[in-house]
Short mmCIF file of C-alpha atoms in Angstrom, two decimals:
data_model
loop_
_atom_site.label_atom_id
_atom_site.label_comp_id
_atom_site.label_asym_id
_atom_site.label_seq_id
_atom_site.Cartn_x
_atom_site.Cartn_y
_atom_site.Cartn_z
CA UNK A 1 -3.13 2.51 -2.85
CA UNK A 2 -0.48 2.76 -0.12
CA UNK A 3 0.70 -0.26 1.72
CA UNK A 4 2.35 1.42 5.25
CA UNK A 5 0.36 5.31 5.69
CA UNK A 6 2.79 5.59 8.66
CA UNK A 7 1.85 9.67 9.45
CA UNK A 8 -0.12 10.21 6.64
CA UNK A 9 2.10 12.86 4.66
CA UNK A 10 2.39 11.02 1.39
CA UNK A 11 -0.77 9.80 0.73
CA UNK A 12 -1.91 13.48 0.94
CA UNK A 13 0.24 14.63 -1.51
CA UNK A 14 -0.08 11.84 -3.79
CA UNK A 15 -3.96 12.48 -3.05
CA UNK A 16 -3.37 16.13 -3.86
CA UNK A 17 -1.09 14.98 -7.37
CA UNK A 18 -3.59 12.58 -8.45
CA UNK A 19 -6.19 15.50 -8.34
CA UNK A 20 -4.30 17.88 -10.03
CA UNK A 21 -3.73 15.30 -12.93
CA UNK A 22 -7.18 14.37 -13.47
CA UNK A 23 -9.68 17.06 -11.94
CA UNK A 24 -12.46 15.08 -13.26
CA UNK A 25 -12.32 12.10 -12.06
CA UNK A 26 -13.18 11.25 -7.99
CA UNK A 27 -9.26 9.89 -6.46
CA UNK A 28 -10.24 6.67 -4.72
CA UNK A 29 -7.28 6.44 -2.05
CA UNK A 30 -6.79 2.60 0.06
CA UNK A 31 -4.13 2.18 2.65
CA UNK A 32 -3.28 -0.61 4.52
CA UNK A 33 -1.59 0.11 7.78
CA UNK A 34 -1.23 -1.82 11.54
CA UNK A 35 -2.65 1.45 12.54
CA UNK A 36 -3.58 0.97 16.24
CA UNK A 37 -1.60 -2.27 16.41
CA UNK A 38 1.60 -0.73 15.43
CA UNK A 39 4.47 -1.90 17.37
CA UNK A 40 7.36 1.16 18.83
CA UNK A 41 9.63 -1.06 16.29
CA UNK A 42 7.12 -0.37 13.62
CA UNK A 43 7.99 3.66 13.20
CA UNK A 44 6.13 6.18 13.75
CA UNK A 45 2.27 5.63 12.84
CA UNK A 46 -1.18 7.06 14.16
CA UNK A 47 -4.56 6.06 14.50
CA UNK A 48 -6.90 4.80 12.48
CA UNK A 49 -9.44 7.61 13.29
CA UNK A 50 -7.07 10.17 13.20
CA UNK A 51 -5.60 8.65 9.86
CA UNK A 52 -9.39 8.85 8.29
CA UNK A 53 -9.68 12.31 9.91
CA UNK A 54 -6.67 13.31 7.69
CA UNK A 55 -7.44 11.40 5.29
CA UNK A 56 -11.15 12.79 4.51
CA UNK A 57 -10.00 16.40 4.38
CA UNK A 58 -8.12 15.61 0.79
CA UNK A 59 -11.85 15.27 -0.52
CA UNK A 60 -11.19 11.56 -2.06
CA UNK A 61 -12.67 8.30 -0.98
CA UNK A 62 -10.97 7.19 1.67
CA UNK A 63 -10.75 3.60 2.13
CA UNK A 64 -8.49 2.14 5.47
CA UNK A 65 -7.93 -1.16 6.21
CA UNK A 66 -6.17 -2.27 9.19
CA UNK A 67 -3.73 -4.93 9.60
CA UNK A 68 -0.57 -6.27 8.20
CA UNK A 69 0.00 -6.36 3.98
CA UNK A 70 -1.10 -9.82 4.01
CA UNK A 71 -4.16 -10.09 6.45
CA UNK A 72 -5.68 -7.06 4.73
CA UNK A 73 -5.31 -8.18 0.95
CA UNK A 74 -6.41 -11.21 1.98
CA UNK A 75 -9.84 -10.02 2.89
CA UNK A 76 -10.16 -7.08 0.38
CA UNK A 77 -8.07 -7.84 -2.93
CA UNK A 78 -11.25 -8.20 -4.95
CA UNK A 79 -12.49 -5.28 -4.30
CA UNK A 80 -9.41 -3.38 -5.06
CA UNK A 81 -9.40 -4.02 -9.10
CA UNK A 82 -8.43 -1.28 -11.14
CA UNK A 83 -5.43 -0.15 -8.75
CA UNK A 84 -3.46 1.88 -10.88
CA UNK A 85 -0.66 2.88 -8.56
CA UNK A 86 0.62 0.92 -5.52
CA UNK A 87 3.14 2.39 -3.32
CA UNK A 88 4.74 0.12 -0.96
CA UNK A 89 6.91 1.31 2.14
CA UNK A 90 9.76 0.40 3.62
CA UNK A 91 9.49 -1.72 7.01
CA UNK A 92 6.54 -4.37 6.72
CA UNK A 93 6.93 -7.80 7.92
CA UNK A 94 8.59 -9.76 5.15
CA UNK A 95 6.16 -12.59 5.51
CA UNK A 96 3.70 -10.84 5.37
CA UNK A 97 4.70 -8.60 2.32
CA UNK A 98 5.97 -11.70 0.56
CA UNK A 99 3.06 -14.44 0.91
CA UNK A 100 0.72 -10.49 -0.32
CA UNK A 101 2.22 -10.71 -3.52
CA UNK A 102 -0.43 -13.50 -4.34
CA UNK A 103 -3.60 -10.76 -4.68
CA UNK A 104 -1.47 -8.02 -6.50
CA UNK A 105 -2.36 -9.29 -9.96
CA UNK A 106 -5.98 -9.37 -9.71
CA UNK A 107 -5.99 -6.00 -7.99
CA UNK A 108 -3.58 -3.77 -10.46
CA UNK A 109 -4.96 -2.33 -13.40
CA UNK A 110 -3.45 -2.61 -16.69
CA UNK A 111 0.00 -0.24 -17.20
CA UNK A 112 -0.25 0.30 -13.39
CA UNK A 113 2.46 1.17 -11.24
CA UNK A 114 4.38 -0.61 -8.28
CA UNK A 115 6.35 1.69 -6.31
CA UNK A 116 9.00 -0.20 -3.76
CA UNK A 117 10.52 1.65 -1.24
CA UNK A 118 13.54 0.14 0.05
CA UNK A 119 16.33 0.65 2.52
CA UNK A 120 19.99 0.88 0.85
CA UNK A 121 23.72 1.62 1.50
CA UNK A 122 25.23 1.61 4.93
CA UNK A 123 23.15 4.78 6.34
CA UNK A 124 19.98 2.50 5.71
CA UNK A 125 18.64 5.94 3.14
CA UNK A 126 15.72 5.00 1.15
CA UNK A 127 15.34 4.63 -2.28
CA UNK A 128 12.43 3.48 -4.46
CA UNK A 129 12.25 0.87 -7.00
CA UNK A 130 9.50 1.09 -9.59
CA UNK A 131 8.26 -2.14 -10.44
CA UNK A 132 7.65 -4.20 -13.77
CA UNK A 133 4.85 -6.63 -14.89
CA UNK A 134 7.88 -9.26 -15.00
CA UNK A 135 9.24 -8.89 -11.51
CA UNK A 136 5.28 -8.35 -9.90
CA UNK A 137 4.61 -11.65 -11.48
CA UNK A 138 7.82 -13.43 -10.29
CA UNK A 139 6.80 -12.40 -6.98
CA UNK A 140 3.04 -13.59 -7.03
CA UNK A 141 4.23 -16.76 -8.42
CA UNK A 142 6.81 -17.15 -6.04
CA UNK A 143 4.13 -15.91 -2.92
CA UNK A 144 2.81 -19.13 -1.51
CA UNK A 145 -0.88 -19.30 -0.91
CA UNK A 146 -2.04 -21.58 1.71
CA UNK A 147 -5.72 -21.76 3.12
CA UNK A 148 -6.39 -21.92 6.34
CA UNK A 149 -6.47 -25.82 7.69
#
């Protein structure tokens, strides 16, 4: 599961990894992206046709849900058990990625993996934090979940 599929490179090579690892089983792929409501600010992004499109030709199920981290947990988490890798890029809202933290626990499998890419340094280069059980439950408990009134 990717949260931000911005031009679609990585999730084909993680797509492509994950198949090489484990030829037997069928890669189940989910990314979360503004797609068509991606702002210039947001970085560069496509569609979410041409995203699918892309997507399709790695041969895994291909699920693609539009909208912010938040607004798209919200309406899918429970059908996302069992994620056993979540990478997370650099750039969403921080509401939004913060109050998201709230569905993470009942979507991640057992010994899965939270990949957190983050800006760093003065040149703004990336780097990735991998995540523990620890800090992913500091941050549910910390995300704030309020119904709608």
């Amino acid at each position: 599961m990717e949260l931000g599929v911005g031009l679609g490179q990585r999730a084909v090579r993680m797509i492509e990894v994950a198949a090489s690892c484990s030829p037997v089983r069928e890669i189940h792929y989910t990314g979360v992206d503004l797609f068509e409501a991606r702002a210039a600010s947001d970085g560069p992004g496509m569609t979410l046709k041409t995203a699918h499109r892309l997507l399709k030709t790695t041969g895994a199920r291909i699920q693609l849900l539009p909208g912010d981290p938040f607004t798209a947990l919200s309406r899918a988490a429970n059908g996302l058990r069992g994620t056993e890798l979540l990478v997370i890029s650099e750039g969403h809202d921080p509401r939004s990625l913060s109050r998201a933290w709230f569905y993470l626990p009942r979507m991640l499998d057992k010994g899965a993996q939270v990949w957190l890419e983050q800006a760093e340094g003065p040149d703004g280069s990336l780097a990735v934090r991998v995540l523990g059980g620890d800090q992913i439950a500091e941050l549910a408990a910390a995300a704030t979940y309020r119904p709608a009134a």
